[in-house]
Amino acid sequence: MPTHCHLSSQGQVCLAVHGEFTYTCEAHFHEAAYLAYDAPAHAPLVLDLGGVVYMDTAAIGQLLILRERIHPRPIVLANCSETARVVLDILHLGNLFALPAPRPVSLIN
């Protein structure tokens, strides 16, 4: 799972996850998220899940651990792929993370 972390011009820590987000990615994910732990207390963490093609329960656990470690700062789950959105909706995690409304699906090409 390629993960990229950077500090935006607005002072937000942005973490992008691509590919399969699973237990095997735990060390890499936490290494990339390390920057978020030291960011200013007011800066939200923006987690871009647009490139996620598969998530397992370990990925959800990693998100919950990250949330616990940087609390009370918010985590914004941005640009969720359809796969990530379905998993998060099934588990009703919208109240734990800032989860923007899903993009409307166009039925007309």
mmCIF file of C-alpha atoms in Angstrom:
data_model
loop_
_atom_site.group_PDB
_atom_site.id
_atom_site.type_symbol
_atom_site.label_atom_id
_atom_site.label_comp_id
_atom_site.label_asym_id
_atom_site.label_seq_id
_atom_site.Cartn_x
_atom_site.Cartn_y
_atom_site.Cartn_z
ATOM 1 C CA MET A 1 0.000 0.000 0.000
ATOM 2 C CA PRO A 2 1.706 3.188 -1.096
ATOM 3 C CA THR A 3 1.115 5.939 1.456
ATOM 4 C CA HIS A 4 2.097 9.558 1.092
ATOM 5 C CA CYS A 5 2.054 12.178 3.841
ATOM 6 C CA HIS A 6 2.655 15.918 3.499
ATOM 7 C CA LEU A 7 1.850 19.234 5.167
ATOM 8 C CA SER A 8 -0.467 21.435 3.083
ATOM 9 C CA SER A 9 -0.101 25.193 2.670
ATOM 10 C CA GLN A 10 -3.069 25.589 5.071
ATOM 11 C CA GLY A 11 -1.153 23.722 7.789
ATOM 12 C CA GLN A 12 -3.165 20.512 7.428
ATOM 13 C CA VAL A 13 -1.466 17.152 7.486
ATOM 14 C CA CYS A 14 -2.598 15.222 4.406
ATOM 15 C CA LEU A 15 -2.206 11.464 4.261
ATOM 16 C CA ALA A 16 -3.127 9.597 1.065
ATOM 17 C CA VAL A 17 -3.627 5.821 0.988
ATOM 18 C CA HIS A 18 -3.606 3.811 -2.253
ATOM 19 C CA GLY A 19 -4.261 0.158 -3.039
ATOM 20 C CA GLU A 20 -5.218 -2.436 -0.446
ATOM 21 C CA PHE A 21 -5.540 -1.037 3.083
ATOM 22 C CA THR A 22 -4.995 -4.141 5.241
ATOM 23 C CA TYR A 23 -3.164 -5.523 8.264
ATOM 24 C CA THR A 24 0.011 -5.932 6.206
ATOM 25 C CA CYS A 25 0.112 -2.141 5.811
ATOM 26 C CA GLU A 26 0.011 -1.317 9.522
ATOM 27 C CA ALA A 27 3.691 -0.436 10.024
ATOM 28 C CA HIS A 28 3.848 1.582 6.804
ATOM 29 C CA PHE A 29 0.610 3.437 7.605
ATOM 30 C CA HIS A 30 1.753 4.392 11.108
ATOM 31 C CA GLU A 31 5.165 5.453 9.805
ATOM 32 C CA ALA A 32 3.477 7.776 7.295
ATOM 33 C CA ALA A 33 1.021 9.030 9.924
ATOM 34 C CA TYR A 34 3.867 9.888 12.329
ATOM 35 C CA LEU A 35 3.898 13.412 10.916
ATOM 36 C CA ALA A 36 0.301 13.836 12.081
ATOM 37 C CA TYR A 37 1.255 13.160 15.683
ATOM 38 C CA ASP A 38 3.590 16.168 15.749
ATOM 39 C CA ALA A 39 1.417 18.597 13.751
ATOM 40 C CA PRO A 40 -0.087 21.625 15.502
ATOM 41 C CA ALA A 41 -2.971 20.688 17.800
ATOM 42 C CA HIS A 42 -5.476 22.774 15.826
ATOM 43 C CA ALA A 43 -4.618 21.243 12.446
ATOM 44 C CA PRO A 44 -6.985 18.520 11.257
ATOM 45 C CA LEU A 45 -5.641 15.400 9.600
ATOM 46 C CA VAL A 46 -6.962 14.939 6.073
ATOM 47 C CA LEU A 47 -6.948 11.274 5.114
ATOM 48 C CA ASP A 48 -7.432 10.795 1.363
ATOM 49 C CA LEU A 49 -8.929 7.358 0.710
ATOM 50 C CA GLY A 50 -9.551 7.933 -3.001
ATOM 51 C CA GLY A 51 -7.029 5.302 -4.062
ATOM 52 C CA VAL A 52 -8.243 2.536 -1.734
ATOM 53 C CA VAL A 53 -9.443 -0.565 -3.606
ATOM 54 C CA TYR A 54 -9.861 -2.870 -0.591
ATOM 55 C CA MET A 55 -10.179 -2.392 3.189
ATOM 56 C CA ASP A 56 -10.298 -5.015 5.923
ATOM 57 C CA THR A 57 -11.128 -4.760 9.607
ATOM 58 C CA ALA A 58 -7.478 -4.162 10.453
ATOM 59 C CA ALA A 59 -7.609 -0.972 8.375
ATOM 60 C CA ILE A 60 -10.593 0.182 10.422
ATOM 61 C CA GLY A 61 -8.620 -0.612 13.562
ATOM 62 C CA GLN A 62 -5.720 1.479 12.270
ATOM 63 C CA LEU A 63 -8.070 4.416 11.674
ATOM 64 C CA LEU A 64 -9.471 4.106 15.195
ATOM 65 C CA ILE A 65 -5.985 3.952 16.749
ATOM 66 C CA LEU A 66 -4.943 7.010 14.743
ATOM 67 C CA ARG A 67 -8.067 8.852 15.913
ATOM 68 C CA GLU A 68 -7.303 7.982 19.523
ATOM 69 C CA ARG A 69 -3.693 9.157 19.261
ATOM 70 C CA ILE A 70 -4.425 12.562 17.759
ATOM 71 C CA HIS A 71 -7.665 13.282 19.661
ATOM 72 C CA PRO A 72 -9.156 15.939 19.988
ATOM 73 C CA ARG A 73 -7.974 16.955 16.511
ATOM 74 C CA PRO A 74 -10.436 15.922 13.818
ATOM 75 C CA ILE A 75 -9.714 13.439 11.056
ATOM 76 C CA VAL A 76 -11.358 14.292 7.747
ATOM 77 C CA LEU A 77 -11.821 11.295 5.458
ATOM 78 C CA ALA A 78 -11.674 12.976 2.073
ATOM 79 C CA ASN A 79 -12.153 11.723 -1.463
ATOM 80 C CA CYS A 80 -13.320 8.260 -0.326
ATOM 81 C CA SER A 81 -13.317 5.587 -2.988
ATOM 82 C CA GLU A 82 -16.558 3.668 -3.378
ATOM 83 C CA THR A 83 -14.968 0.703 -1.590
ATOM 84 C CA ALA A 84 -13.873 2.789 1.385
ATOM 85 C CA ARG A 85 -17.242 4.575 1.547
ATOM 86 C CA VAL A 86 -19.199 1.293 1.633
ATOM 87 C CA VAL A 87 -17.055 -0.115 4.463
ATOM 88 C CA LEU A 88 -17.288 3.104 6.502
ATOM 89 C CA ASP A 89 -21.056 3.367 5.955
ATOM 90 C CA ILE A 90 -21.696 -0.265 6.930
ATOM 91 C CA LEU A 91 -19.812 0.302 10.195
ATOM 92 C CA HIS A 92 -21.521 3.684 10.838
ATOM 93 C CA LEU A 93 -18.232 5.503 11.347
ATOM 94 C CA GLY A 94 -19.516 8.865 10.134
ATOM 95 C CA ASN A 95 -19.920 10.053 13.717
ATOM 96 C CA LEU A 96 -16.259 9.319 14.572
ATOM 97 C CA PHE A 97 -14.688 10.888 11.494
ATOM 98 C CA ALA A 98 -15.573 13.903 9.396
ATOM 99 C CA LEU A 99 -16.956 12.116 6.354
ATOM 100 C CA PRO A 100 -18.078 14.400 3.515
ATOM 101 C CA ALA A 101 -21.299 13.528 1.701
ATOM 102 C CA PRO A 102 -20.800 11.040 -1.139
ATOM 103 C CA ARG A 103 -20.440 12.361 -4.640
ATOM 104 C CA PRO A 104 -23.631 12.015 -6.668
ATOM 105 C CA VAL A 105 -23.569 9.226 -9.207
ATOM 106 C CA SER A 106 -24.608 10.176 -12.717
ATOM 107 C CA LEU A 107 -26.779 7.629 -14.467
ATOM 108 C CA ILE A 108 -26.518 9.492 -17.770
ATOM 109 C CA ASN A 109 -23.271 9.323 -19.712
#
